[in-house]
Short mmCIF file of N, CA and C in Angstrom, two decimals:
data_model
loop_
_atom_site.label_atom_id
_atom_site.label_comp_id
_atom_site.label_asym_id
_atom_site.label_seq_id
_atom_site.Cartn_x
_atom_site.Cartn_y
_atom_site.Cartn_z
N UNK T 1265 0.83 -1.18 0.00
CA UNK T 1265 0.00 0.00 0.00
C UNK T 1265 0.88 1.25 0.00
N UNK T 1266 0.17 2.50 -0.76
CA UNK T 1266 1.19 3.71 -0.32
C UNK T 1266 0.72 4.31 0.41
N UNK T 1267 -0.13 3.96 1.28
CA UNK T 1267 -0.73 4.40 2.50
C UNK T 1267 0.15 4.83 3.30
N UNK T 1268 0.64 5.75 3.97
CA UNK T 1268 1.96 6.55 4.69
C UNK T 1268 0.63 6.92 6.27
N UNK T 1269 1.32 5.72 7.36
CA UNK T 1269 0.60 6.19 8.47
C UNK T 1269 0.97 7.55 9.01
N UNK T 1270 0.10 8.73 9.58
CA UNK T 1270 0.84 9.67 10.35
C UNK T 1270 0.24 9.80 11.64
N UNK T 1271 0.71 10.39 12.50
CA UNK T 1271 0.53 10.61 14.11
C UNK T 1271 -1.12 11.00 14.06
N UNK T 1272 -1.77 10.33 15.21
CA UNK T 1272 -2.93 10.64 15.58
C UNK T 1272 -4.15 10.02 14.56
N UNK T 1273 -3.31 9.01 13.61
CA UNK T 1273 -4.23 7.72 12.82
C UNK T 1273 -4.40 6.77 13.98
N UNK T 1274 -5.75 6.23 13.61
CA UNK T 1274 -6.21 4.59 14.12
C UNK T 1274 -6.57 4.28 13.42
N UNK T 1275 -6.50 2.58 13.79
CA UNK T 1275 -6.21 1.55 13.44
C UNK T 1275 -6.57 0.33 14.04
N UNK T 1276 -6.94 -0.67 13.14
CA UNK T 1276 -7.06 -1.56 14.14
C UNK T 1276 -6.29 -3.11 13.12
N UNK T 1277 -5.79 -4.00 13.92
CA UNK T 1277 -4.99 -5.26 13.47
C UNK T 1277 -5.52 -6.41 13.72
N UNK T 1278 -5.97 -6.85 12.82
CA UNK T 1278 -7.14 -8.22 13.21
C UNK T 1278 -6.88 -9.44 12.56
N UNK T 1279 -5.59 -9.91 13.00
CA UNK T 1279 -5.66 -11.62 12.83
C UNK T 1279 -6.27 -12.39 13.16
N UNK T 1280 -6.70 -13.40 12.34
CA UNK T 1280 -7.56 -15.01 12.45
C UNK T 1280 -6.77 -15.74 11.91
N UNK T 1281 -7.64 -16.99 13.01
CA UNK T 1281 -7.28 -18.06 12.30
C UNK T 1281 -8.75 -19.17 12.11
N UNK T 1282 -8.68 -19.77 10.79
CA UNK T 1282 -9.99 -20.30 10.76
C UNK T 1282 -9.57 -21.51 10.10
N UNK T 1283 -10.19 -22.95 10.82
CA UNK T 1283 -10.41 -24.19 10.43
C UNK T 1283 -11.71 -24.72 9.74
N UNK T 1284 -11.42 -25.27 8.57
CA UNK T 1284 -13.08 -25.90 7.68
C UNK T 1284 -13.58 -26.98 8.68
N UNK T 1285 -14.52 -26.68 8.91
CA UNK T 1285 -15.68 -27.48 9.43
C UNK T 1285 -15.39 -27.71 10.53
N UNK T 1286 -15.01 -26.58 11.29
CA UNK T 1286 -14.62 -26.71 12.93
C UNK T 1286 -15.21 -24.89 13.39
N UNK T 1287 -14.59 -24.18 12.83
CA UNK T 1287 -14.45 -22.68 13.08
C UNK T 1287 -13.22 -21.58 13.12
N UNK T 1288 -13.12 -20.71 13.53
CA UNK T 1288 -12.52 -19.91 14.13
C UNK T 1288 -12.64 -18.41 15.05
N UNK T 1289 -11.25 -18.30 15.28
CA UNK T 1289 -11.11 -17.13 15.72
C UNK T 1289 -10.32 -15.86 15.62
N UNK T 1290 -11.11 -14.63 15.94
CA UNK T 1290 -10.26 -13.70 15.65
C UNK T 1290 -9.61 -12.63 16.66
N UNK T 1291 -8.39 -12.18 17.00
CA UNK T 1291 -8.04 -11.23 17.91
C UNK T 1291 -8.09 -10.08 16.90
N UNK T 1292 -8.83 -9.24 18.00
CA UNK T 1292 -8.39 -7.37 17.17
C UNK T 1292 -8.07 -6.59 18.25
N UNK T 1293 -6.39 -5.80 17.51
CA UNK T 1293 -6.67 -4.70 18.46
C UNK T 1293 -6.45 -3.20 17.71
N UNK T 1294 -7.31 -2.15 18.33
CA UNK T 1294 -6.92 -1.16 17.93
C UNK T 1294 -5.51 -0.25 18.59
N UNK T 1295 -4.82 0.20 17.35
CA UNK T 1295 -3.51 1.19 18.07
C UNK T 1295 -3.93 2.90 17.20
N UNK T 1296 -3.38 3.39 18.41
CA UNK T 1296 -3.18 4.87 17.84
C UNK T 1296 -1.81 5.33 17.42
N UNK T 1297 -1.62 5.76 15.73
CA UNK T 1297 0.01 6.31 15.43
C UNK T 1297 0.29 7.55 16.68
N UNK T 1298 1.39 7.40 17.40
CA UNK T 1298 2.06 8.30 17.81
C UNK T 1298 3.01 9.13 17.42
N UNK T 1299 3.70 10.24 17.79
CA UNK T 1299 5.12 11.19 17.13
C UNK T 1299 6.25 9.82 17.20
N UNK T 1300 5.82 8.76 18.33
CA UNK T 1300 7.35 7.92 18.80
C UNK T 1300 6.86 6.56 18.02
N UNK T 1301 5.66 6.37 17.91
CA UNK T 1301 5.07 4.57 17.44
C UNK T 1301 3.99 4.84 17.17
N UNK T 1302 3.61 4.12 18.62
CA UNK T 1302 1.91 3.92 18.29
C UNK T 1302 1.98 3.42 20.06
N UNK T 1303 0.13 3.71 20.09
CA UNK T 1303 -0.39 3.24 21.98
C UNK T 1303 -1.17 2.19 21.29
N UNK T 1304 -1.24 0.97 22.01
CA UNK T 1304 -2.39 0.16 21.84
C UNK T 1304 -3.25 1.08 22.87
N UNK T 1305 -4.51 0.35 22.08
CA UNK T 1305 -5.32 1.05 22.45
C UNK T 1305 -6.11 0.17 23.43
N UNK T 1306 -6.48 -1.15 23.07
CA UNK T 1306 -7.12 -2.26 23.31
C UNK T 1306 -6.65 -2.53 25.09
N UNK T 1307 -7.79 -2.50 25.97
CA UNK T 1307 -8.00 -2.60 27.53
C UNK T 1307 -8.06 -3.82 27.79
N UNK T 1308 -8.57 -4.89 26.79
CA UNK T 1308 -9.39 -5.88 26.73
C UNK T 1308 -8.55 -7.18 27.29
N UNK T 1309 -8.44 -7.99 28.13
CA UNK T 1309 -7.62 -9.15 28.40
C UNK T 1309 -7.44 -10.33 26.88
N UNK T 1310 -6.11 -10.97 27.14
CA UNK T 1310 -6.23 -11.77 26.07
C UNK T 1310 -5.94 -13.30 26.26
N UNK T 1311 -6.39 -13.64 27.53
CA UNK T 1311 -6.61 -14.40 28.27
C UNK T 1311 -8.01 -15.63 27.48
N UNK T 1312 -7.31 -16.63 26.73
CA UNK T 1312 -8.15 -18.01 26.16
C UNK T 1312 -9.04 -18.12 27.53
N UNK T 1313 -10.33 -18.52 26.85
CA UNK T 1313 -11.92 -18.65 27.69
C UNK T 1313 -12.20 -19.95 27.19
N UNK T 1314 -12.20 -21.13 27.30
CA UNK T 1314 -13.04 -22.25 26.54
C UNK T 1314 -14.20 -22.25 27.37
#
C-alpha cells in the first residue's frame, strides 16, 4: 500500500485463524500512530476462555 501512516491515525490489526468445518477465531486490536510509534489502544484481556 502507499498508504503513509501519520501521528494521531487509528487503526485496528485483526488476525484469524480459521479451520473448515470446525471454526474460528479472531483477535483485534486497535492502536493509535504516535510522534514515537503507536499506543495500543485495546483494555481488553487476552486471556483463552473455553
Amino acid at each position: 500500500s502507499k498508504l503513509i501512516l501519520e501521528k494521531n491515525n487509528v487503526l485496528t490489526v485483526e488476525p484469524g485463524l480459521y479451520i473448515p468445518d470446525w471454526g474460528g477465531i479472531r483477535i483485534e486490536d486497535t492502536v493509535l500512530v504516535t510522534e514515537e510509534g503507536y499506543e495500543l489502544l485495546t483494555k481488553s484481556s487476552r486471556e483463552l476462555i473455553v
